[in-house]
Short mmCIF file of C-alpha atoms in Angstrom, two decimals:
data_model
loop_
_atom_site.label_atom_id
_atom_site.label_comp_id
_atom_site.label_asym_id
_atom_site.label_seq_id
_atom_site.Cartn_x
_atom_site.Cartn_y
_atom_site.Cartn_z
CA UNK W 1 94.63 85.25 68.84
CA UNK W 2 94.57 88.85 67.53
CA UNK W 3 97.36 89.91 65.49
CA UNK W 4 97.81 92.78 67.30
CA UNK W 5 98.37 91.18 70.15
CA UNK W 6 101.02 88.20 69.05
CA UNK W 7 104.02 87.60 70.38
CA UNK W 8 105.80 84.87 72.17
CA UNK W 9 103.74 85.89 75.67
CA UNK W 10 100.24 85.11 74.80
CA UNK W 11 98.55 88.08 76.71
CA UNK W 12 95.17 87.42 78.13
CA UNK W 13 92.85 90.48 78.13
CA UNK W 14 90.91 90.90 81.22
CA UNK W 15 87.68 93.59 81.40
CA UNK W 16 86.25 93.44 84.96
CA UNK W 17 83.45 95.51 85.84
CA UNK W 18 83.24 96.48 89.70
CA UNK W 19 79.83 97.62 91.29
CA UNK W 20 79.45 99.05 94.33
CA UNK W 21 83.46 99.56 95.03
CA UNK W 22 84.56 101.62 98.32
CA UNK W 23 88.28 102.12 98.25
CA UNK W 24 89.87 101.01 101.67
CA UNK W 25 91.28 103.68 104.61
CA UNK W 26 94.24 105.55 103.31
CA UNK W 27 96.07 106.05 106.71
CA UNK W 28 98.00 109.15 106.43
CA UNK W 29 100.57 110.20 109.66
CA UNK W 30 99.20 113.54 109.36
CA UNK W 31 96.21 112.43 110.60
CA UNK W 32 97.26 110.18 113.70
CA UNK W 33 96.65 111.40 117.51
CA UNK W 34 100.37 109.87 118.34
CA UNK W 35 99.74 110.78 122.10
CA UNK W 36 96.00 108.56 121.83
CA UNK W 37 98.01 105.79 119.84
CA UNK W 38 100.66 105.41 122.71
CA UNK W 39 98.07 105.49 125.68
CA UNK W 40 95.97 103.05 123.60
CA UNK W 41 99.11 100.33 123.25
CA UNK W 42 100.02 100.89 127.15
CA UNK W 43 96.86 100.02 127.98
CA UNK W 44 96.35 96.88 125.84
CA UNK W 45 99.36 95.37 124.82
CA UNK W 46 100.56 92.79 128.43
CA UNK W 47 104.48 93.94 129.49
CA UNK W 48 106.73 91.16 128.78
CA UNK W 49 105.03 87.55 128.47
CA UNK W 50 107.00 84.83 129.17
CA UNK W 51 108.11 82.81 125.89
CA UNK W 52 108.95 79.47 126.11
CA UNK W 53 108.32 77.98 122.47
CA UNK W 54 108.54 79.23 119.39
CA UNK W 55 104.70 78.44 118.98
CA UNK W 56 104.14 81.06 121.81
CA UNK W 57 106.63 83.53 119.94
CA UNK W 58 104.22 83.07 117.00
CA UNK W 59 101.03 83.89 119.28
CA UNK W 60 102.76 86.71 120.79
CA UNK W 61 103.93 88.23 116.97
CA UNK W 62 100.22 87.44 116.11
CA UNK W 63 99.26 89.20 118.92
CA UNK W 64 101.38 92.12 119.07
CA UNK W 65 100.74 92.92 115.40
CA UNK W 66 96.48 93.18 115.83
CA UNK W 67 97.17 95.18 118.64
CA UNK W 68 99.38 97.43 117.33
CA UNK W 69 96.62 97.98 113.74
CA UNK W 70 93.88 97.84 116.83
CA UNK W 71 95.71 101.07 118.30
CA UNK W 72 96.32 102.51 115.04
CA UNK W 73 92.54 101.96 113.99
CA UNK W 74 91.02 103.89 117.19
CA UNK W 75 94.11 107.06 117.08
CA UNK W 76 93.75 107.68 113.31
CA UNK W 77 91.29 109.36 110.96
CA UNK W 78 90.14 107.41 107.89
CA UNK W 79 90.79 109.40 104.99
CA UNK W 80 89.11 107.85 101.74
CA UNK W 81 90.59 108.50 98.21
CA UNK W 82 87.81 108.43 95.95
CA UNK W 83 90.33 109.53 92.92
CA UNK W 84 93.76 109.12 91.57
CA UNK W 85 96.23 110.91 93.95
CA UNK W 86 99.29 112.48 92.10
CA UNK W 87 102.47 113.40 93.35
CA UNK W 88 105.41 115.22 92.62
CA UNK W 89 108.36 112.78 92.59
CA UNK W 90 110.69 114.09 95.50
CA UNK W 91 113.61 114.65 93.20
CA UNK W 92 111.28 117.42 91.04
CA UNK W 93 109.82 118.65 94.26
CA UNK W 94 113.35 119.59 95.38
CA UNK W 95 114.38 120.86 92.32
CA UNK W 96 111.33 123.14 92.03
CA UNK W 97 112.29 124.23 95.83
CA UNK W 98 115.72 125.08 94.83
CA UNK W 99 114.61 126.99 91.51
CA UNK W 100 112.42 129.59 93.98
CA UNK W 101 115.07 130.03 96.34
CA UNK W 102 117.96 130.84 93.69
CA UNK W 103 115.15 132.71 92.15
CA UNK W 104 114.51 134.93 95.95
CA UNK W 105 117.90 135.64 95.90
CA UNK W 106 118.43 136.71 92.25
CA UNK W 107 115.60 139.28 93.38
CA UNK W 108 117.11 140.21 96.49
CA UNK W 109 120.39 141.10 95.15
CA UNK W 110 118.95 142.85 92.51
CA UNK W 111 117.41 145.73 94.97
#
């Protein structure tokens, strides 16, 4: 063990090397046709099957759920993230807000 790794946890070091690596589809609701997502589940997801047995309510959950990322899929553009996004935490993001609107009205009272 390395010393400056010791402790009472025994770390394990892992170095992986990826080749080749495509991120996956960010979905962002910006970028879904709602009104092609809701035609797309009326036309493919059955009204009310009967259920009988809770295997059945399984098949229909199964169901319903690859459907509903089916309809997503086909309504939504891909968008891929080929870098680290960053954010502005929504607590700074409202606090810059408020800073430039006390700020607008400091200069509007000023003239």
């Amino acid at each position: 063990m390395r010393p400056e790794l010791s402790s009472d946890h025994y770390p394990v070091i892992f170095t992986i090397h990826l080749q080749d690596f495509v991120s996956p589809p960010y979905y962002n609701i910006k970028f879904t046709n709602w009104k092609k997502f809701q035609n797309h589940l009326a036309i493919i997801i059955p009204g009310n099957p009967p259920i009988s047995t809770i295997q059945e309510l399984d098949a229909a959950a199964s169901n319903f759920s690859t459907l509903y990322s089916r309809a997503i899929e086909t309504s939504s553009t891909n968008k891929y993230i080929h870098h680290l996004v960053y954010t502005i935490p929504y607590q700074r993001n409202s606090m810059k807000k408020l800073k430039k609107k006390i700020a607008l009205e400091k200069d509007g009272k000023k003239h």
